[in-house]
CSV table of C-alpha atoms in Angstrom, one decimal:
chain,number,residue,atom,x,y,z
A,1,UNK,CA,0.3,3.6,27.7
A,2,UNK,CA,4.0,4.1,26.6
A,3,UNK,CA,5.4,1.5,24.4
A,4,UNK,CA,9.1,0.3,23.9
A,5,UNK,CA,10.5,0.0,20.5
A,6,UNK,CA,9.8,-3.7,20.7
A,7,UNK,CA,5.9,-3.1,21.5
A,8,UNK,CA,5.7,-0.6,18.7
A,9,UNK,CA,7.1,-3.4,16.3
A,10,UNK,CA,4.9,-6.1,17.6
A,11,UNK,CA,1.7,-4.1,17.2
A,12,UNK,CA,2.8,-3.0,13.9
A,13,UNK,CA,3.3,-6.3,12.3
A,14,UNK,CA,0.0,-7.6,11.6
A,15,UNK,CA,-1.4,-4.4,10.0
A,16,UNK,CA,1.9,-3.9,8.0
A,17,UNK,CA,1.8,-7.3,6.7
A,18,UNK,CA,-1.8,-7.3,5.6
A,19,UNK,CA,-1.5,-3.8,4.0
A,20,UNK,CA,1.3,-5.1,1.8
A,21,UNK,CA,-0.4,-8.2,1.1
A,22,UNK,CA,-3.8,-7.2,0.3
A,23,UNK,CA,-2.4,-4.4,-1.8
A,24,UNK,CA,-0.7,-7.1,-4.0
A,25,UNK,CA,-3.5,-9.6,-4.0
A,26,UNK,CA,-5.9,-6.5,-5.1
A,27,UNK,CA,-3.8,-5.8,-8.1
A,28,UNK,CA,-3.7,-9.7,-9.4
A,29,UNK,CA,-7.2,-10.3,-8.5
A,30,UNK,CA,-8.5,-7.2,-10.5
A,31,UNK,CA,-6.1,-8.3,-13.5
A,32,UNK,CA,-7.4,-11.9,-13.2
A,33,UNK,CA,-11.1,-10.4,-13.6
A,34,UNK,CA,-9.7,-8.5,-16.7
A,35,UNK,CA,-8.3,-11.4,-18.4
A,36,UNK,CA,-4.8,-12.0,-17.0
A,37,UNK,CA,-4.6,-15.3,-15.3
A,38,UNK,CA,-0.7,-15.1,-14.6
A,39,UNK,CA,-0.8,-13.9,-10.9
A,40,UNK,CA,-3.5,-17.0,-10.3
A,41,UNK,CA,-1.2,-19.5,-11.9
A,42,UNK,CA,1.7,-18.6,-10.2
A,43,UNK,CA,-0.4,-18.8,-6.7
A,44,UNK,CA,-0.1,-15.0,-6.1
A,45,UNK,CA,-3.8,-14.7,-5.3
A,46,UNK,CA,-3.3,-16.1,-1.7
A,47,UNK,CA,-3.9,-14.0,1.4
A,48,UNK,CA,-0.9,-16.0,3.0
A,49,UNK,CA,1.7,-13.0,3.6
A,50,UNK,CA,4.3,-15.7,3.1
A,51,UNK,CA,3.7,-15.8,-0.8
A,52,UNK,CA,4.3,-12.0,-1.2
A,53,UNK,CA,7.0,-11.2,1.4
A,54,UNK,CA,10.4,-9.7,0.2
A,55,UNK,CA,13.0,-10.0,2.8
A,56,UNK,CA,14.1,-6.5,2.5
A,57,UNK,CA,11.2,-4.4,1.4
A,58,UNK,CA,8.5,-6.1,3.6
A,59,UNK,CA,10.6,-6.9,6.7
A,60,UNK,CA,14.0,-5.4,7.2
A,61,UNK,CA,13.4,-2.0,5.8
A,62,UNK,CA,10.0,-1.5,7.4
A,63,UNK,CA,11.2,-2.5,10.9
A,64,UNK,CA,14.2,-0.3,10.7
A,65,UNK,CA,12.1,2.7,9.8
A,66,UNK,CA,9.5,2.0,12.6
A,67,UNK,CA,12.0,1.8,15.1
A,68,UNK,CA,13.5,5.0,13.9
A,69,UNK,CA,10.1,6.7,14.0
A,70,UNK,CA,10.2,7.6,10.3
A,71,UNK,CA,8.0,7.1,7.4
A,72,UNK,CA,7.0,3.5,6.9
A,73,UNK,CA,8.5,2.7,3.5
A,74,UNK,CA,8.3,-0.7,2.0
A,75,UNK,CA,7.2,-3.0,-0.7
A,76,UNK,CA,6.2,-7.1,-1.4
A,77,UNK,CA,6.9,-9.1,-4.2
A,78,UNK,CA,5.2,-7.3,-7.2
A,79,UNK,CA,2.3,-9.4,-8.4
A,80,UNK,CA,3.0,-10.6,-12.0
A,81,UNK,CA,0.7,-9.0,-14.5
A,82,UNK,CA,1.2,-9.3,-18.2
A,83,UNK,CA,-0.4,-6.2,-19.4
A,84,UNK,CA,-0.8,-7.6,-23.0
A,85,UNK,CA,-3.3,-10.2,-21.8
A,86,UNK,CA,-5.9,-7.6,-20.5
A,87,UNK,CA,-9.1,-7.3,-22.3
A,88,UNK,CA,-8.4,-3.4,-22.8
A,89,UNK,CA,-5.0,-2.8,-21.9
A,90,UNK,CA,-4.8,1.0,-22.0
A,91,UNK,CA,-7.9,1.2,-19.8
A,92,UNK,CA,-7.5,-2.0,-17.4
A,93,UNK,CA,-3.8,-1.1,-16.5
A,94,UNK,CA,-5.3,2.0,-14.6
A,95,UNK,CA,-7.8,-0.4,-13.2
A,96,UNK,CA,-5.3,-3.1,-12.0
A,97,UNK,CA,-3.4,0.0,-10.7
A,98,UNK,CA,-6.0,1.7,-8.7
A,99,UNK,CA,-7.2,-1.7,-7.1
A,100,UNK,CA,-4.1,-1.8,-4.7
A,101,UNK,CA,-4.5,1.6,-3.1
A,102,UNK,CA,-8.3,1.0,-3.1
A,103,UNK,CA,-7.4,-2.1,-1.1
A,104,UNK,CA,-5.6,-0.2,1.5
A,105,UNK,CA,-8.5,2.3,1.8
A,106,UNK,CA,-10.8,-0.4,2.8
A,107,UNK,CA,-8.2,-1.9,5.2
A,108,UNK,CA,-7.9,1.4,6.9
A,109,UNK,CA,-11.6,1.5,7.2
A,110,UNK,CA,-11.6,-2.0,8.7
A,111,UNK,CA,-8.7,-0.9,11.3
A,112,UNK,CA,-10.9,2.4,12.2
A,113,UNK,CA,-13.6,-0.1,13.0
A,114,UNK,CA,-11.2,-2.1,15.3
A,115,UNK,CA,-10.3,1.1,16.8
A,116,UNK,CA,-13.9,2.1,17.4
A,117,UNK,CA,-14.8,-1.3,18.8
A,118,UNK,CA,-11.8,-0.9,21.4
A,119,UNK,CA,-13.0,2.5,22.6
A,120,UNK,CA,-16.4,1.1,23.0
A,121,UNK,CA,-15.2,-2.1,25.0
A,122,UNK,CA,-13.3,0.5,27.3
A,123,UNK,CA,-10.7,-0.1,29.8
A,124,UNK,CA,-12.5,-3.0,31.6
A,125,UNK,CA,-11.6,-5.2,28.6
A,126,UNK,CA,-7.8,-6.1,29.3
A,127,UNK,CA,-7.2,-6.3,25.4
A,128,UNK,CA,-8.8,-2.8,24.7
A,129,UNK,CA,-5.5,-0.8,24.8
A,130,UNK,CA,-3.6,-2.9,22.4
A,131,UNK,CA,-6.6,-3.6,20.2
A,132,UNK,CA,-6.8,0.2,19.9
A,133,UNK,CA,-3.3,0.8,19.4
A,134,UNK,CA,-3.3,-1.8,16.8
A,135,UNK,CA,-6.5,-0.2,15.0
A,136,UNK,CA,-4.6,3.4,15.0
A,137,UNK,CA,-1.4,1.8,13.5
A,138,UNK,CA,-3.6,0.1,10.7
A,139,UNK,CA,-5.1,3.3,9.8
A,140,UNK,CA,-1.8,4.9,9.7
A,141,UNK,CA,0.0,2.5,7.7
A,142,UNK,CA,-2.6,1.9,5.2
A,143,UNK,CA,-3.5,5.5,4.4
A,144,UNK,CA,0.3,6.3,4.2
A,145,UNK,CA,0.7,3.3,1.6
A,146,UNK,CA,-2.1,4.5,-0.4
A,147,UNK,CA,-0.8,8.0,-0.6
A,148,UNK,CA,2.6,6.7,-1.3
A,149,UNK,CA,1.5,4.6,-4.1
A,150,UNK,CA,-0.7,7.0,-6.0
A,151,UNK,CA,2.5,9.3,-6.3
A,152,UNK,CA,2.8,9.8,-10.1
A,153,UNK,CA,5.8,8.0,-10.3
A,154,UNK,CA,6.6,4.7,-12.2
A,155,UNK,CA,6.6,2.0,-11.1
A,156,UNK,CA,4.0,3.2,-8.3
A,157,UNK,CA,0.5,2.6,-9.0
A,158,UNK,CA,0.0,6.5,-9.5
A,159,UNK,CA,2.4,6.3,-12.2
A,160,UNK,CA,0.8,3.5,-14.2
A,161,UNK,CA,-2.7,5.3,-13.7
A,162,UNK,CA,-1.0,8.5,-15.3
A,163,UNK,CA,0.4,6.4,-18.1
A,164,UNK,CA,-2.8,4.8,-18.7
A,165,UNK,CA,-4.1,8.2,-19.7
A,166,UNK,CA,-1.2,9.6,-21.6
A,167,UNK,CA,-1.0,9.5,-25.3
A,168,UNK,CA,1.1,6.8,-26.8
A,169,UNK,CA,3.9,9.4,-27.9
A,170,UNK,CA,4.1,10.9,-24.4
A,171,UNK,CA,3.6,7.4,-22.9
A,172,UNK,CA,6.9,6.1,-24.3
A,173,UNK,CA,8.8,9.0,-22.8
A,174,UNK,CA,7.1,8.8,-19.3
A,175,UNK,CA,7.6,4.9,-19.5
A,176,UNK,CA,11.6,5.5,-20.2
A,177,UNK,CA,11.6,7.1,-16.8
A,178,UNK,CA,10.5,3.8,-14.8
A,179,UNK,CA,14.2,2.3,-14.2
A,180,UNK,CA,14.9,5.4,-12.2
A,181,UNK,CA,11.6,5.4,-10.1
A,182,UNK,CA,13.0,3.8,-7.2
A,183,UNK,CA,16.1,6.1,-7.2
A,184,UNK,CA,13.8,9.1,-7.4
A,185,UNK,CA,11.8,7.8,-4.4
A,186,UNK,CA,14.9,7.1,-2.3
A,187,UNK,CA,16.2,10.6,-3.1
A,188,UNK,CA,13.0,12.1,-1.8
A,189,UNK,CA,12.9,9.8,1.2
A,190,UNK,CA,16.6,10.6,2.4
A,191,UNK,CA,16.1,14.6,1.7
A,192,UNK,CA,13.0,14.5,3.7
A,193,UNK,CA,10.8,15.7,0.7
A,194,UNK,CA,8.8,12.5,0.6
A,195,UNK,CA,7.5,13.3,4.2
A,196,UNK,CA,6.7,17.0,3.2
A,197,UNK,CA,4.6,15.8,0.0
A,198,UNK,CA,3.0,12.9,1.7
A,199,UNK,CA,2.0,15.0,5.0
A,200,UNK,CA,-1.1,16.7,4.0
A,201,UNK,CA,-2.9,14.0,1.8
A,202,UNK,CA,-2.3,11.6,4.3
A,203,UNK,CA,-3.6,13.8,7.0
A,204,UNK,CA,-6.9,14.9,5.3
A,205,UNK,CA,-7.5,10.9,4.4
A,206,UNK,CA,-7.2,9.9,8.1
A,207,UNK,CA,-9.3,12.7,9.2
A,208,UNK,CA,-12.0,11.7,6.5
A,209,UNK,CA,-11.8,8.0,7.8
A,210,UNK,CA,-12.1,9.1,11.3
A,211,UNK,CA,-15.2,11.1,10.6
A,212,UNK,CA,-16.9,8.4,8.8
A,213,UNK,CA,-16.4,6.1,11.7
A,214,UNK,CA,-17.3,8.9,14.1
A,215,UNK,CA,-13.8,9.1,15.9
């Protein structure tokens, strides 16, 4: 089944919205469990994507990149976290950070189950083919976002995790690079280096998920 660009975008919307939304909600929920109620007070623990959508990062840029067939690069409005309100900031920053990629991993497994169900239903079910394509897309989007967010660059989650393990003296120097993090990512993206960096870990994680589900 060959899809048009509009078909590709239509099938990708739901997995993309929930990949970004649940990623952010996971950050806020873990922060809440660890003592910071900021996200809850601001209504950002909601599963409603509208509360998390960033016009450019969640809609315009991902749609353009999907249409171009490139790496899906995007973001939602970051869930507010006041690090100083966490019970053990140095440790808890890493736990809050890892919650987002962990949510993407769980969603990738969910979409793998959707794909498996569609395959079991077979061609007799009229919705099996789009269901399978959505499942496969969901796996790809969530694995890619997980790997992307684990890059050791601030303000990405990987950067937060690295920063939480650094001694105070090194942490200050590392944190000073945060204002340039998005510029670094855009440079990697435009030069094609980002795709090269993400390809191997993304492939390995997707292969693992397919193996777990028996696909």
